[in-house]
Short mmCIF file of C-alpha atoms (C1' of nucleotides) in Angstrom, two decimals:
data_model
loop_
_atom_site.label_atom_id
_atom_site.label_comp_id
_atom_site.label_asym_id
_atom_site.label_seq_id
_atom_site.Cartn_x
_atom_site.Cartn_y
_atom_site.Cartn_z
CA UNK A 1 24.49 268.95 122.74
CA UNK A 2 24.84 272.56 122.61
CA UNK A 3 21.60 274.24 120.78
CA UNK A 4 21.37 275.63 117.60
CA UNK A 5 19.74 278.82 117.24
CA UNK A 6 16.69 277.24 115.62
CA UNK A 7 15.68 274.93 118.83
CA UNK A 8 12.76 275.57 120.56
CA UNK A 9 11.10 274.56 123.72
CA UNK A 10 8.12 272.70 124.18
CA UNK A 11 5.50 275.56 124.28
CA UNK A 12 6.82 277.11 120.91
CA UNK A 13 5.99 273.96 119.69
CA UNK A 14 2.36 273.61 120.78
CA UNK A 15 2.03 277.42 119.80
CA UNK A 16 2.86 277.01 116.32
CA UNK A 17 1.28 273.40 115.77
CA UNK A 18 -1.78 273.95 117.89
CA UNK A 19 -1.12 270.77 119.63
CA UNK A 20 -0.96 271.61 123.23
CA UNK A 21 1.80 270.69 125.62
CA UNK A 22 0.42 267.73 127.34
CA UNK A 23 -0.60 266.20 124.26
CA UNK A 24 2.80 266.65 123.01
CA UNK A 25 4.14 264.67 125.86
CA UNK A 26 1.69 262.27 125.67
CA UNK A 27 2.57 261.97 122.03
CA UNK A 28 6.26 261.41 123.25
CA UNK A 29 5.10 258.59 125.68
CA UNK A 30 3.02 256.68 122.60
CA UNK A 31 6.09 256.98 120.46
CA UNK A 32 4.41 259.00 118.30
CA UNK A 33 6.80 261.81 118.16
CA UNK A 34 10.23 260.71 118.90
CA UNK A 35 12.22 261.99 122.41
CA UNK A 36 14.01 265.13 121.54
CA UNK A 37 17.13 266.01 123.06
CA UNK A 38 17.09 267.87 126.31
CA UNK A 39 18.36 270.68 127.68
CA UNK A 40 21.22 271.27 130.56
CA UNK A 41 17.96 271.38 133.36
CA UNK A 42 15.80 268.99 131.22
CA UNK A 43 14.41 270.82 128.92
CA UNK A 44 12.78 268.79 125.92
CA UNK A 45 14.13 270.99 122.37
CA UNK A 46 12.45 271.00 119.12
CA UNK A 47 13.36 271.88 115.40
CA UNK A 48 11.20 272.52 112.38
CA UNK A 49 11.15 268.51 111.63
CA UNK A 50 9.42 268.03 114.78
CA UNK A 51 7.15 270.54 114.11
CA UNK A 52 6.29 269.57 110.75
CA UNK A 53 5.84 266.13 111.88
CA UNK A 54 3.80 267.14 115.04
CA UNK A 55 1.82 269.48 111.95
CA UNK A 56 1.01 265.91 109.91
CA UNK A 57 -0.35 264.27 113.20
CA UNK A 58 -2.27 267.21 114.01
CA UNK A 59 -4.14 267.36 110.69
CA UNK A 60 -4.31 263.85 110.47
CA UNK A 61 -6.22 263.61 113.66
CA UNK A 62 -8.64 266.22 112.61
CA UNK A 63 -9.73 264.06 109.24
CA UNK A 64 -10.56 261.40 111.52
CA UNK A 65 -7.11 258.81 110.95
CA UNK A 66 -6.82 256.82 114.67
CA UNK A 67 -2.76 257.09 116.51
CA UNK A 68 -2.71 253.72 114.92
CA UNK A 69 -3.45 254.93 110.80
CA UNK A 70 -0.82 257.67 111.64
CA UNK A 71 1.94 255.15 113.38
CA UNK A 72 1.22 253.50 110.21
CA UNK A 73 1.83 256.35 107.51
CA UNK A 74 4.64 257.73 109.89
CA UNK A 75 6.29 254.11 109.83
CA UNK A 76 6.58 254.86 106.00
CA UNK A 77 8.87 257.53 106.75
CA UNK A 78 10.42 256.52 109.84
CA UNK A 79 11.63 252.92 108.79
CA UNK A 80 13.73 251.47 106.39
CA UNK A 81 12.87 247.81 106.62
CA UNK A 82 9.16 247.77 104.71
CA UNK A 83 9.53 245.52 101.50
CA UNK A 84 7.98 246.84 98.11
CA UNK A 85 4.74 245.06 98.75
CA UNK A 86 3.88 246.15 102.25
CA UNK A 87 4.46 249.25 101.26
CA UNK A 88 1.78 249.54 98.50
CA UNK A 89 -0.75 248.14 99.95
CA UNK A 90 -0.67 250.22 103.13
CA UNK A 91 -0.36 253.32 100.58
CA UNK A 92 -3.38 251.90 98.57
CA UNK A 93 -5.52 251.04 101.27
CA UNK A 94 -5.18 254.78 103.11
CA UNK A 95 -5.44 256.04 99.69
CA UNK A 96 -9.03 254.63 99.47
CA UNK A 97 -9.77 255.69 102.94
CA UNK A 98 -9.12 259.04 101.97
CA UNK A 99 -10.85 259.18 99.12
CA UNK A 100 -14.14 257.93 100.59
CA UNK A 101 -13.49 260.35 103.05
CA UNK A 102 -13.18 263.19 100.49
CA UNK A 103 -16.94 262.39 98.71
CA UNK A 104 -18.30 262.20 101.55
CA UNK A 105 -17.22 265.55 103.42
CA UNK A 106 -18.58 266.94 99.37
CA UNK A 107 -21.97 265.36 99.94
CA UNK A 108 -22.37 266.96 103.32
CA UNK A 109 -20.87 270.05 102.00
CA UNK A 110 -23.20 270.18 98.92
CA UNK A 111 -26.35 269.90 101.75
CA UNK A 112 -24.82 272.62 104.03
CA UNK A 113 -24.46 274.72 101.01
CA UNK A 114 -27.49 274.11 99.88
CA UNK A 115 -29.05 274.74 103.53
CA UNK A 116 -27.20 278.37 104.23
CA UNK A 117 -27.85 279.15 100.09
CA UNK A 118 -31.98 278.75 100.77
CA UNK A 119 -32.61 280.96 102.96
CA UNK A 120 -29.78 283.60 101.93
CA UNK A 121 -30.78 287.08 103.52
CA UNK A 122 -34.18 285.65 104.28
CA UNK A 123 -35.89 286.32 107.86
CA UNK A 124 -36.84 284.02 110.40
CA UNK A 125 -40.65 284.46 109.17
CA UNK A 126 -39.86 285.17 105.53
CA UNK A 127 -38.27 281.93 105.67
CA UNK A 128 -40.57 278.76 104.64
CA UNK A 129 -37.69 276.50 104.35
CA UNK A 130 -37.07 276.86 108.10
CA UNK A 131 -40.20 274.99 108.56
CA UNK A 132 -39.62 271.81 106.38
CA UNK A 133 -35.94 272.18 106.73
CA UNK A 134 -36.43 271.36 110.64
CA UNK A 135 -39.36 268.96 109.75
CA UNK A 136 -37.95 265.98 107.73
CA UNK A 137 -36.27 267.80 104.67
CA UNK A 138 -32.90 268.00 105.68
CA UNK A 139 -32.53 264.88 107.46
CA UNK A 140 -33.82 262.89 104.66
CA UNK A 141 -31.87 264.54 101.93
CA UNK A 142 -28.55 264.97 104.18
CA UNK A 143 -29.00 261.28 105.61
CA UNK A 144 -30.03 259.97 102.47
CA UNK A 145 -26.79 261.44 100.74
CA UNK A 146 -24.83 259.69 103.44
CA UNK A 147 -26.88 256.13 102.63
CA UNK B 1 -47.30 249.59 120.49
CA UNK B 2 -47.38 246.23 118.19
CA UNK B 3 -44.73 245.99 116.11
CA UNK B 4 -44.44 247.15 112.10
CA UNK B 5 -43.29 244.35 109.66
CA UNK B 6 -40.21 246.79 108.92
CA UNK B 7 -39.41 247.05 113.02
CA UNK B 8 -35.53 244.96 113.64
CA UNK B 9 -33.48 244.28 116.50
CA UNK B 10 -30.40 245.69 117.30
CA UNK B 11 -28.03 243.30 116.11
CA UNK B 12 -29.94 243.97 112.39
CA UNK B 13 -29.38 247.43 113.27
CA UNK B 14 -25.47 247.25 113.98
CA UNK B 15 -25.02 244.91 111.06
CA UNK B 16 -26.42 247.54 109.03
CA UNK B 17 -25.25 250.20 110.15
CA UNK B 18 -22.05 249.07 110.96
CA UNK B 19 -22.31 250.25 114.54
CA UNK B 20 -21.38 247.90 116.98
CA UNK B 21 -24.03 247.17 119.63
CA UNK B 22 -22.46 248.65 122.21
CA UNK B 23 -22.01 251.69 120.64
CA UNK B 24 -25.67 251.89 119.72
CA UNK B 25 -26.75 251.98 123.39
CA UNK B 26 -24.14 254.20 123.98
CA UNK B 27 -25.49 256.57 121.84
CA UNK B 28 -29.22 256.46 122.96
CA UNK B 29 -27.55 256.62 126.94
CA UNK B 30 -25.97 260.38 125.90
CA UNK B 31 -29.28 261.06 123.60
CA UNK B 32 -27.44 261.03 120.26
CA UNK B 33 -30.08 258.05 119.22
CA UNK B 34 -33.46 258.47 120.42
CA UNK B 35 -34.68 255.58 122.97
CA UNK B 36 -36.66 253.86 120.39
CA UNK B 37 -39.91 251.66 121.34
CA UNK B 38 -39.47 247.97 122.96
CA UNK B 39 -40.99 244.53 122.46
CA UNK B 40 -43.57 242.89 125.30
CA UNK B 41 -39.75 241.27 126.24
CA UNK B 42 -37.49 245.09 126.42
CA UNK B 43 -35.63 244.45 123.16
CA UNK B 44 -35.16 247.78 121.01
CA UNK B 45 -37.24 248.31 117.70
CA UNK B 46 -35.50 249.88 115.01
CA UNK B 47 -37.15 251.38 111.90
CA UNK B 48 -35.21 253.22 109.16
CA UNK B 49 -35.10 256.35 110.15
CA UNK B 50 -33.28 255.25 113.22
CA UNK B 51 -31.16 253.03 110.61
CA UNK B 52 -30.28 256.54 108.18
CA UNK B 53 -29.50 258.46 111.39
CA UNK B 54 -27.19 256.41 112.43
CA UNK B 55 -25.42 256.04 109.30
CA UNK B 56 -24.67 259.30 109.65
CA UNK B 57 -23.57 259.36 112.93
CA UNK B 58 -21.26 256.55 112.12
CA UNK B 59 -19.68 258.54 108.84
CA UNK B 60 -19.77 261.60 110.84
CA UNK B 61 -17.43 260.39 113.44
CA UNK B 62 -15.26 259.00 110.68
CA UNK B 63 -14.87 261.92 109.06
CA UNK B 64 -13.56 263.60 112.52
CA UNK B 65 -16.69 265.07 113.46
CA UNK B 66 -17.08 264.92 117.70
CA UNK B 67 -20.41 263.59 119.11
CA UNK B 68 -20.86 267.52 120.29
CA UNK B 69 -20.16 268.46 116.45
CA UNK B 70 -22.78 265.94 115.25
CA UNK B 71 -25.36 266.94 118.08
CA UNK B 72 -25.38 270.01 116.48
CA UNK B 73 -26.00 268.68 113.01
CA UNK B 74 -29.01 266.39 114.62
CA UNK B 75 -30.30 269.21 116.35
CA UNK B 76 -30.67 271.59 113.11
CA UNK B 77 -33.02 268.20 112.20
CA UNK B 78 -34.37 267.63 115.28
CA UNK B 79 -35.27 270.89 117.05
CA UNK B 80 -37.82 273.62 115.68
CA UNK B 81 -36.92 276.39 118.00
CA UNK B 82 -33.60 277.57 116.80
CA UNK B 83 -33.59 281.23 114.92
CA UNK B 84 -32.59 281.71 111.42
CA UNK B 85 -29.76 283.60 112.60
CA UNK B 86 -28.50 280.64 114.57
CA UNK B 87 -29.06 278.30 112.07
CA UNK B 88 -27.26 280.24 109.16
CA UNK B 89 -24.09 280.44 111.62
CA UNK B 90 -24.13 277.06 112.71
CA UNK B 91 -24.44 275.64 109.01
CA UNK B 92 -21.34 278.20 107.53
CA UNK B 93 -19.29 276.96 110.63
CA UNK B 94 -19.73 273.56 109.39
CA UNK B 95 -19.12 274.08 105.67
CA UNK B 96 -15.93 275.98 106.45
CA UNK B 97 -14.71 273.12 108.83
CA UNK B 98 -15.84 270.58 106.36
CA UNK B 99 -14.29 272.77 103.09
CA UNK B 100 -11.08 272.79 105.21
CA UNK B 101 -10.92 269.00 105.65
CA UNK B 102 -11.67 268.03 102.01
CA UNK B 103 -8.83 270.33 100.68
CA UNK B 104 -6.32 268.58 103.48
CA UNK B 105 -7.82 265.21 102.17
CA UNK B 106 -7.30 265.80 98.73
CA UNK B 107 -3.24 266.76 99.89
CA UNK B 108 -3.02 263.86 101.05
CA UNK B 109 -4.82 262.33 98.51
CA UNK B 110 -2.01 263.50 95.90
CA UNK B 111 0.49 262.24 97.94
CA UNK B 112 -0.21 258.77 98.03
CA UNK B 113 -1.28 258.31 94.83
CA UNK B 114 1.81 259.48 93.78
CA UNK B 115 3.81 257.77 95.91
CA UNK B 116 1.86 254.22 94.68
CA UNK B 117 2.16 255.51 90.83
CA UNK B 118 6.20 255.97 91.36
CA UNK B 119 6.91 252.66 92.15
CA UNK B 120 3.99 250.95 90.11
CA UNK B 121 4.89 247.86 88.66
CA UNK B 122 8.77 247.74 89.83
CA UNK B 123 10.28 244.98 92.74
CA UNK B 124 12.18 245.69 95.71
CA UNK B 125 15.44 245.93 94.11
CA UNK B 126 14.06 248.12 90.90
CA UNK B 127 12.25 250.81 93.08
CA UNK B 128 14.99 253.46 93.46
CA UNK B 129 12.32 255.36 95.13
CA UNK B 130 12.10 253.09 97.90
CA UNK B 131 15.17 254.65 99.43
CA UNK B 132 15.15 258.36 98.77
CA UNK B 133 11.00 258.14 99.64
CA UNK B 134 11.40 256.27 103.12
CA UNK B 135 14.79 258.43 103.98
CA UNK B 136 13.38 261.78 103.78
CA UNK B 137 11.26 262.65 100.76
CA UNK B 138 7.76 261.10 101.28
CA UNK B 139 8.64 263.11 105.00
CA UNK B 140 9.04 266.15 102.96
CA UNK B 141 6.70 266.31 100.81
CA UNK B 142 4.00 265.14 102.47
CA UNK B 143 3.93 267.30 105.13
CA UNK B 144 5.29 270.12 103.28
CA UNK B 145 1.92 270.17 101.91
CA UNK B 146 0.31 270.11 105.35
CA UNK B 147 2.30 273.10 106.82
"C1'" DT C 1 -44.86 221.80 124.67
"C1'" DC C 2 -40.35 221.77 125.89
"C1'" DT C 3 -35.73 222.62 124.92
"C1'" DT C 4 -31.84 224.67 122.98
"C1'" DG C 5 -29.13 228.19 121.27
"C1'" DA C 6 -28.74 232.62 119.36
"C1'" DG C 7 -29.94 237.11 120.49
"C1'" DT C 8 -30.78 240.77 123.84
"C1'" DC C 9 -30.94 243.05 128.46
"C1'" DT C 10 -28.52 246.07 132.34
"C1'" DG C 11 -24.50 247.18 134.57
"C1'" DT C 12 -19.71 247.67 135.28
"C1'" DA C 13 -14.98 247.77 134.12
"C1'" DG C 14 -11.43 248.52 130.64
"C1'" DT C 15 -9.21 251.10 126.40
"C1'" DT C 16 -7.82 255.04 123.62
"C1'" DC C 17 -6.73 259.61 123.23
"C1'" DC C 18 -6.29 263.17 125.25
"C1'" DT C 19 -6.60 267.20 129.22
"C1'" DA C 20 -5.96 269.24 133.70
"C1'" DC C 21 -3.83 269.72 137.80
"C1'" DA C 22 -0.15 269.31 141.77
"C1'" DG C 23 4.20 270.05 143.45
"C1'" DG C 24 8.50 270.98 142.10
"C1'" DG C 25 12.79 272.57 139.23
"C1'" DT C 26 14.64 275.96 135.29
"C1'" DT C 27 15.13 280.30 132.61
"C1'" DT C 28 15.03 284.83 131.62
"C1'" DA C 29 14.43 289.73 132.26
"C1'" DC C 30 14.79 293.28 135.09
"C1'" DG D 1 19.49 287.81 142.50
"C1'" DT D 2 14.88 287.31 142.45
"C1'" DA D 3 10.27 287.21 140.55
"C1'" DA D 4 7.47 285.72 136.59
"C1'" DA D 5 7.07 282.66 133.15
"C1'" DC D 6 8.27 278.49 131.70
"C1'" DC D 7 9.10 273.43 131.96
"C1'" DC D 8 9.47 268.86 134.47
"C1'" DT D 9 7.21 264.17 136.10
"C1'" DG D 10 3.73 262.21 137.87
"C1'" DT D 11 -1.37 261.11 138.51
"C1'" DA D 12 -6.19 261.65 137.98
"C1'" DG D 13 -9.99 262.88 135.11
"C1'" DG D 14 -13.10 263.12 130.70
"C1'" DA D 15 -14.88 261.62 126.02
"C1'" DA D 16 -16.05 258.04 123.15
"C1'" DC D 17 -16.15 253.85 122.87
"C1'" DT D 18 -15.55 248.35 123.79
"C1'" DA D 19 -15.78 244.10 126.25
"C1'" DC D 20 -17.41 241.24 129.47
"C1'" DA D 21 -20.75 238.95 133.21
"C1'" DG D 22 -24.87 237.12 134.50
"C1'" DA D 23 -29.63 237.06 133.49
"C1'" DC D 24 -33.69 237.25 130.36
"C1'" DT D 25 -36.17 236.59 125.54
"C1'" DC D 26 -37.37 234.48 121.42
"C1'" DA D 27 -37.77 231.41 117.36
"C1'" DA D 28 -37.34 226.88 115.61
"C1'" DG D 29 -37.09 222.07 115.91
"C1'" DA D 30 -37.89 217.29 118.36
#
DNA sequence: TCTTGAGTCTGTAGTTCCTACAGGGTTTAC
DNA sequence: GTAAACCCTGTAGGAACTACAGACTCAAGA
């Protein structure tokens, strides 16, 4: 019960995972993170597991996987009790999520690039890309990448 | 005002798109679809365009994107008034963002397809990585790489 | 033409995933 | 030992959907 010198409290935590505090709790409620031990008054105290898992959630949520995708990879590590075949098809099937995610963040990256490369040190009026850019260009080529 | 012989309700649209109907009005209610023209009866007509836009929308938001985020995009499409400057900063904010999630994708990516290689082929009982993975080493690694 | 059933309409209420207080207790640094 | 900074448990709000309810529209067949 007594801490070790590499707990934490709860706003270390959402400093160094950018995940702020109420989210963290909230997190806690969801059974997302587990309940840490507390302190004497009731302070919640972290290590560097919770923060790496906190780290994975955080990420996670950024490239778009719902609480429930992240329960599910999590449950990967967290429990014991998955047979062989569960297990590989969950892995498979995020797998190909993620990899339809990854082409197409690089089309829309190819288009942005493409954008910010046309008009590179150009002016607003020494700029004739502006024009059709704004017109239709863009949105057919970027949409039609996405199609 | 008379419809085109490419004009579709919006259940056609939602199929297509796969945007639920809901979500489609939605959209048009916080002007992320444009209120599109009506039958002599109020349904919505749908053309194409509508149909590419929100495809994008729709892989946008899976890829993390908020509707604020994708506003932006629409509005680099959509609105002539912006200045070059703006525009330039707006499109490098959104490569960088969407550089940053491909490269946490393609962690991820690694991960999984190595943890579905490792055990390829074996059964519950011949998958010594079954134990090891789910104790602390898929845990590990994976987020290892996200830290 | 009339009917029937699938599709659509508006509006409101619920869900998920946070986010922001309020009112109070705990820690730490001087 | 006391102020400032921190944390606690609620609860209420916002963003982005999602799911009805009750009514209207439309296309196709008897």
């Amino acid at each position: 019960m007594n801490s070790h010198k590499s707990d934490f409290t709860i706003g270390t935590l959402s400093k160094y995972s950018s995940v702020n505090i109420e989210t963290i709790r909230y997190y806690e409620k969801v059974e997302i993170m587990p309940s840490p031990p507390r302190s004497e008054g009731g302070y919640r105290l972290y290590n560097e597991i919770h923060l790496r898992r906190l780290s994975f959630v955080r990420r996670s949520r950024e490239l778009g996987f719902s609480l429930e995708e992240i329960r599910g990879l999590l449950t990967l590590v967290d429990d014991k009790s998955y047979t062989w075949a569960q297990v590989e098809s969950l892995t498979r099937e995020h797998l190909e999520t993620t990899r339809k995610k990854i082409i197409d963040l690089q089309k829309l990256e190819v288009v942005l690039d493409d954008m910010a490369s046309k008009c590179d040190g150009g002016h607003v009026p020494d700029c004739p890309v502006i024009d059709t850019l704004f017109g239709e260009t863009l949105f057919v080529r970027s949409l039609g990448a996405f199609s």
